[in-house]
mmCIF file of C-alpha atoms and ligand atoms in Angstrom:
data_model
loop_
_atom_site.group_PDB
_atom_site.id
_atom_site.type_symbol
_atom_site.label_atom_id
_atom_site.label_comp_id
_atom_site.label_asym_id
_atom_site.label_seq_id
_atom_site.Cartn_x
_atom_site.Cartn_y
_atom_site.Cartn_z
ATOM 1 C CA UNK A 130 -75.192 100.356 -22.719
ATOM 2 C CA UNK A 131 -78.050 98.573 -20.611
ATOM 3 C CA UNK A 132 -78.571 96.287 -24.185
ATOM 4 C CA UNK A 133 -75.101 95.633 -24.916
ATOM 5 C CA UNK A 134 -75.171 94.489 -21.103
ATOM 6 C CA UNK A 135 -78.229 91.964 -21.324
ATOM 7 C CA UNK A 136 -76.899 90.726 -24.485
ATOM 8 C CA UNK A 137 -73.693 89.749 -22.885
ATOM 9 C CA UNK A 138 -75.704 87.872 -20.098
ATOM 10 C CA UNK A 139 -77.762 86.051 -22.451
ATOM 11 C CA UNK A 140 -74.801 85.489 -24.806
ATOM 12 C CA UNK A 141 -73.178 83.796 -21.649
ATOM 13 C CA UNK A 142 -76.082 82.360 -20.345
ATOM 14 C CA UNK A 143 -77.112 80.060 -23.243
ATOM 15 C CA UNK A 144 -73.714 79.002 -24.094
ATOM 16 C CA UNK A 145 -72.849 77.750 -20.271
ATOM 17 C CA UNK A 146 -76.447 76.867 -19.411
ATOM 18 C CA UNK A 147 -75.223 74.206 -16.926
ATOM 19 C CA UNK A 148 -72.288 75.510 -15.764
ATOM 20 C CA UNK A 149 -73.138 75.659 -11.854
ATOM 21 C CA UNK A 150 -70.316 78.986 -11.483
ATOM 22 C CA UNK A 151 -72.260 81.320 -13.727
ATOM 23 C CA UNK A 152 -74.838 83.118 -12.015
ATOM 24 C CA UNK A 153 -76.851 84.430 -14.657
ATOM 25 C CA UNK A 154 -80.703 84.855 -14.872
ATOM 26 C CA UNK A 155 -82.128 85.376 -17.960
ATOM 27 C CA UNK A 156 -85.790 86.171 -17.001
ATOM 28 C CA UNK A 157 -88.479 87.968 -17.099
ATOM 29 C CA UNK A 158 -86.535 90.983 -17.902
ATOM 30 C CA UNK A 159 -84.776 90.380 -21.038
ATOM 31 C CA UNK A 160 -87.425 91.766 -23.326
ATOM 32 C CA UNK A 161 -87.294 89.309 -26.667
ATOM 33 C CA UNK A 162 -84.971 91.781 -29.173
ATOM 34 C CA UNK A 163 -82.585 91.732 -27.354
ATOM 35 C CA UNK A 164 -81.986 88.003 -27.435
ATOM 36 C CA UNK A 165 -79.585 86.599 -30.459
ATOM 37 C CA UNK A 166 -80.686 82.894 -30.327
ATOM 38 C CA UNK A 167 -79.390 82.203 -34.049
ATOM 39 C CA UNK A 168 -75.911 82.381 -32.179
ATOM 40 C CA UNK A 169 -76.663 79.362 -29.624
ATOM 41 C CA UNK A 170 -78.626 76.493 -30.734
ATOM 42 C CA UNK A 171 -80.379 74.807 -27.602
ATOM 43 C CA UNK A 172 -80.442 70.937 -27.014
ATOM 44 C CA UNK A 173 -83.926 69.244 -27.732
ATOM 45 C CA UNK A 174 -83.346 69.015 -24.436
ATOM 46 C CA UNK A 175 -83.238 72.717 -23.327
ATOM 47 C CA UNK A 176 -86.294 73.348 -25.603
ATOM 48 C CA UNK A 177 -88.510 71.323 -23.465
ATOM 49 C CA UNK A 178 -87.183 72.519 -20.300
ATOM 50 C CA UNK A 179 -88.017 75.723 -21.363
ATOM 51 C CA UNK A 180 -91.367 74.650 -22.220
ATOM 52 C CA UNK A 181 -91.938 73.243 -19.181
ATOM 53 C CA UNK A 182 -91.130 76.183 -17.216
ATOM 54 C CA UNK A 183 -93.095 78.182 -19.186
ATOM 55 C CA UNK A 184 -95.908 75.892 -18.987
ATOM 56 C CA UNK A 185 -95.394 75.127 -15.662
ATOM 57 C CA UNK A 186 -95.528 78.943 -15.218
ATOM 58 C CA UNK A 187 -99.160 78.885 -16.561
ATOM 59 C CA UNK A 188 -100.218 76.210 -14.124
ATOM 60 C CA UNK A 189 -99.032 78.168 -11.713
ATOM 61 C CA UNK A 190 -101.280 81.039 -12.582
ATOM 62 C CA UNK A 191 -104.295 79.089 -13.501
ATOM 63 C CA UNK A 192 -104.062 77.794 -9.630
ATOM 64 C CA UNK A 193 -103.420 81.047 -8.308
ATOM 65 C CA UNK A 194 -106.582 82.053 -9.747
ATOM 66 C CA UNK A 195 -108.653 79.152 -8.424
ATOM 67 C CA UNK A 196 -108.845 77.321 -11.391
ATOM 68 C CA UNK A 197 -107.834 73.386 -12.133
ATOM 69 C CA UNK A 198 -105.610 72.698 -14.437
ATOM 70 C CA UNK A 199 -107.060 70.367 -17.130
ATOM 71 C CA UNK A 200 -104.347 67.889 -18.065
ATOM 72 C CA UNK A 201 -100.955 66.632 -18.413
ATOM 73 C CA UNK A 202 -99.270 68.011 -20.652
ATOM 74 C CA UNK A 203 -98.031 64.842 -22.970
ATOM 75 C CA UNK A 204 -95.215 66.264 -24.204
ATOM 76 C CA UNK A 205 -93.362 66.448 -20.761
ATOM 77 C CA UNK A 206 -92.625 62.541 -21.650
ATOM 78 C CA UNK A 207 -90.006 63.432 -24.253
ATOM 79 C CA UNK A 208 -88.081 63.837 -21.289
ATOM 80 C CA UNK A 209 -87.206 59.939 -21.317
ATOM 81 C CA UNK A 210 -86.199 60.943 -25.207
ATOM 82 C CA UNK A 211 -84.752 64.311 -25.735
ATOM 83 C CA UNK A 212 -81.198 64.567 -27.170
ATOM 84 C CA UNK A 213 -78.910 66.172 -24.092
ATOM 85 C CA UNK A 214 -75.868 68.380 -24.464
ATOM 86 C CA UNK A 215 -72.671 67.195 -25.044
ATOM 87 C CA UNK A 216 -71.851 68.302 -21.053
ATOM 88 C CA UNK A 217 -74.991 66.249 -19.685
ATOM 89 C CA UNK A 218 -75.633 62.553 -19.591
ATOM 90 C CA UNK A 219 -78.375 60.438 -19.847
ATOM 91 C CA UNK A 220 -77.407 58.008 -16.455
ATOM 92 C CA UNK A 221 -79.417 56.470 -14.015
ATOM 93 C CA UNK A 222 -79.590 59.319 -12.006
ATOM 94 C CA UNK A 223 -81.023 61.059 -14.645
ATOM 95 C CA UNK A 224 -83.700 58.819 -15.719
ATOM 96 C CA UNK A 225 -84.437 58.024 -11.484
ATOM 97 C CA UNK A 226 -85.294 61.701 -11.039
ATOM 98 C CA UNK A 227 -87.504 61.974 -14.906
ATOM 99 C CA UNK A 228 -89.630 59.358 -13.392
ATOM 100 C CA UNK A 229 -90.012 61.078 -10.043
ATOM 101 C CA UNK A 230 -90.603 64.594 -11.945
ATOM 102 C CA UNK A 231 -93.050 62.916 -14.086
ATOM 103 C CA UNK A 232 -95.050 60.790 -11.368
ATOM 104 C CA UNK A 233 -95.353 64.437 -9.283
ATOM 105 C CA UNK A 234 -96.340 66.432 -12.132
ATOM 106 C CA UNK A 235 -98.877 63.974 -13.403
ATOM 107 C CA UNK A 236 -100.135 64.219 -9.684
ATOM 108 C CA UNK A 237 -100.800 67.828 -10.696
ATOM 109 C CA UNK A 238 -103.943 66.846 -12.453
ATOM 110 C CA UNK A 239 -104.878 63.799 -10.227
ATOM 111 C CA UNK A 240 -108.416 65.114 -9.172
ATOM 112 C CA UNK A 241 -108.695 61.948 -6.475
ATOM 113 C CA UNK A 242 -105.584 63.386 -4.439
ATOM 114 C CA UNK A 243 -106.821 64.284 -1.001
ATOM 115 C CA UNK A 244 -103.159 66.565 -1.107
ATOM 116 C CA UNK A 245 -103.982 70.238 -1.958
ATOM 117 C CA UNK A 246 -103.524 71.473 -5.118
ATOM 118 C CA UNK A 247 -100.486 73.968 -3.945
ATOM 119 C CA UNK A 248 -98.777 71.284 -2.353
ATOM 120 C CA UNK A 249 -98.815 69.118 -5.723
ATOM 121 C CA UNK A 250 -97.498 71.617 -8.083
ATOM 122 C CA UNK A 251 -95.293 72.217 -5.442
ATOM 123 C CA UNK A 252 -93.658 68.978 -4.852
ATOM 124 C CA UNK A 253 -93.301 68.813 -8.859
ATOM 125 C CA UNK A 254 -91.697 71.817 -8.977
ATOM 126 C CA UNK A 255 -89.356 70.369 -6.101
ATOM 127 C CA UNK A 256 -88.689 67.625 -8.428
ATOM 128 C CA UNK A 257 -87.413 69.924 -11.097
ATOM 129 C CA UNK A 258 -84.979 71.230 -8.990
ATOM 130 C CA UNK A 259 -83.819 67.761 -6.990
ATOM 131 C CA UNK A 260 -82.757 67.101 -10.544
ATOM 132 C CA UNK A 261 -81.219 70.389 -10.859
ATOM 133 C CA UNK A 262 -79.040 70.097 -8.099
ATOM 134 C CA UNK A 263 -77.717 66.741 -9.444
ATOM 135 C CA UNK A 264 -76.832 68.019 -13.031
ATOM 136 C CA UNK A 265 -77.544 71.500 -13.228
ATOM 137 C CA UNK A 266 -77.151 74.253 -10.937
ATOM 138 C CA UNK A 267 -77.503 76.927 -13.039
ATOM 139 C CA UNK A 268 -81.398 77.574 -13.096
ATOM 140 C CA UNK A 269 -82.259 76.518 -9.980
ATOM 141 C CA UNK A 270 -82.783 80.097 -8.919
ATOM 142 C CA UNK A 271 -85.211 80.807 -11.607
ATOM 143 C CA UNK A 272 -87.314 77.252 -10.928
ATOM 144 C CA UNK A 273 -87.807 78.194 -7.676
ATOM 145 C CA UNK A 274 -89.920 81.532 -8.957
ATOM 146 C CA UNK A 275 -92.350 78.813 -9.766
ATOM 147 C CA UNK A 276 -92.878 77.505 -6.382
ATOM 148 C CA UNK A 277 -95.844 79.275 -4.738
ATOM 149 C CA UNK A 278 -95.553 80.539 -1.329
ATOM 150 C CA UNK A 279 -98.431 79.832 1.175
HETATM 151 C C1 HEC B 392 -84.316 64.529 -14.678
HETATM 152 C C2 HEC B 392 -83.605 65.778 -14.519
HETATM 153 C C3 HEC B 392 -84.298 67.080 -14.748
HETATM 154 C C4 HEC B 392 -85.597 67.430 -14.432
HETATM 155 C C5 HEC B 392 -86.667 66.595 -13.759
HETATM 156 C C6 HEC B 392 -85.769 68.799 -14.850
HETATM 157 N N1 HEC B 392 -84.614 69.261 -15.424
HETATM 158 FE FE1 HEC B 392 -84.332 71.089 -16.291
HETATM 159 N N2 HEC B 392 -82.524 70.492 -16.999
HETATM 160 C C7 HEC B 392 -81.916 69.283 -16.744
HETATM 161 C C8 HEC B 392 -80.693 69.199 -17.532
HETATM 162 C C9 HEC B 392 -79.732 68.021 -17.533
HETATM 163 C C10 HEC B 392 -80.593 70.395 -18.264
HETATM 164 C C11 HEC B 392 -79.541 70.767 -19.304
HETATM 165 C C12 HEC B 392 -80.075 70.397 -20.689
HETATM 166 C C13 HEC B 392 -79.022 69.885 -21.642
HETATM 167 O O1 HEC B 392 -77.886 69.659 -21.235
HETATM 168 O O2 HEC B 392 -79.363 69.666 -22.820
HETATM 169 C C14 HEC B 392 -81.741 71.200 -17.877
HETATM 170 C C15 HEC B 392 -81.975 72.497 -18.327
HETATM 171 C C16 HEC B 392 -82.984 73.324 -17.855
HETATM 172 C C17 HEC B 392 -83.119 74.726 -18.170
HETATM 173 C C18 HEC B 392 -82.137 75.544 -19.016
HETATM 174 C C19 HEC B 392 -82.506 75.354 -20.478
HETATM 175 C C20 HEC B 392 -81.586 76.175 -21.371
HETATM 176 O O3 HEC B 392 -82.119 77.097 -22.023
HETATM 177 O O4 HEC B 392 -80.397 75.883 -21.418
HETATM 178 C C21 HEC B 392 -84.246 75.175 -17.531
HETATM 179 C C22 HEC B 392 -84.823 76.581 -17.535
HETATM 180 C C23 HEC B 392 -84.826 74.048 -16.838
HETATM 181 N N3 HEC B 392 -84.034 72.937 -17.059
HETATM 182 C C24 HEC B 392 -85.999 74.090 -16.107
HETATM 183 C C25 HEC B 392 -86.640 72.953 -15.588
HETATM 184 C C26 HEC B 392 -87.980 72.950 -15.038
HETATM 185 C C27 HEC B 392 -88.887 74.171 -14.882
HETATM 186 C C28 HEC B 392 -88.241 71.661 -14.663
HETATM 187 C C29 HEC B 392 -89.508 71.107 -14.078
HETATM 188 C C30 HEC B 392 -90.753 71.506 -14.673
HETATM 189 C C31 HEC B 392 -87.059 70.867 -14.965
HETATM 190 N N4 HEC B 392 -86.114 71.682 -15.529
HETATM 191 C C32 HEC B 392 -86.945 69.516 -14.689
HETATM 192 C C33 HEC B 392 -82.379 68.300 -15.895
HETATM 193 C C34 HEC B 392 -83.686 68.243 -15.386
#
């Protein structure tokens, strides 16, 4: 029952990633087997977002435990590249709030700044979801789990 339940959400989930009425959260808590992703297939452009959360994630950690993180990650640039879904364009909005995303992560790993580590990743994390709220609602709940909370 609790499967068949989670399976449904994810099943939803992928399909209407960006549309801003579903409020589903497929986190933490879906344990792998119970995901069917042969049934969805994600936009090049999904696949990096989700590599950027998760790797974004790790950052997140990595500072949390006092360490620095050690570079920017290059592939974040296929941003500017990435095929979209059908439902989402590649405007000018889109490509003003890349460059802002990119500029603040990159800032992540700008050993010079006289800014404070927290408040770097968190102002790129902000970026992620400025951009969010101009194209996709939908995960904005589960970006902000990446902000870290002073
Ligand atoms: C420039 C705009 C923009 C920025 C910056 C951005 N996103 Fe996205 N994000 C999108 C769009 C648009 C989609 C939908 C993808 C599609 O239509 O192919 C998306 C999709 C997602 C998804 C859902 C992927 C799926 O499985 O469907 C997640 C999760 C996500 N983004 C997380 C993030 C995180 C974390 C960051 C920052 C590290 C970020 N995004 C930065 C625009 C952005």
């Amino acid at each position: 029952m609790k499967n068949t339940f989670w399976l449904l959400i994810v099943l939803l989930g992928s399909l209407t990633a960006c549309k801003n009425d579903v409020k589903t959260d497929v986190s933490e808590e879906t344990s792998k087997d119970e995901v069917v992703y042969d049934m969805y297939k994600p936009s090049e452009m999904a696949i990096l977002m989700n590599q950027m959360y998760a790797h974004n994630l790790k950052i997140k950690q990595d500072i949390l435990n006092g360490d620095i993180p050690a570079e920017f990650p290059i592939d974040f640039m296929e941003i500017h590249s990435a095929e979209l879904t059908k439902a989402n364009q590649r405007n000018e909005t889109f490509e003003k709030f890349s460059k802002i995303f990119i500029t603040a992560e990159k800032n992540i790993f700008n050993q010079d700044s006289k800014t404070p580590l927290e408040a770097r990743f968190n102002t790129a994390v902000n970026a992620c979801i400025s951009c969010h709220e101009t194209s996709c609602t939908g995960p904005i709940p589960r970006i902000k789990k990446l902000l870290i909370k002073s």
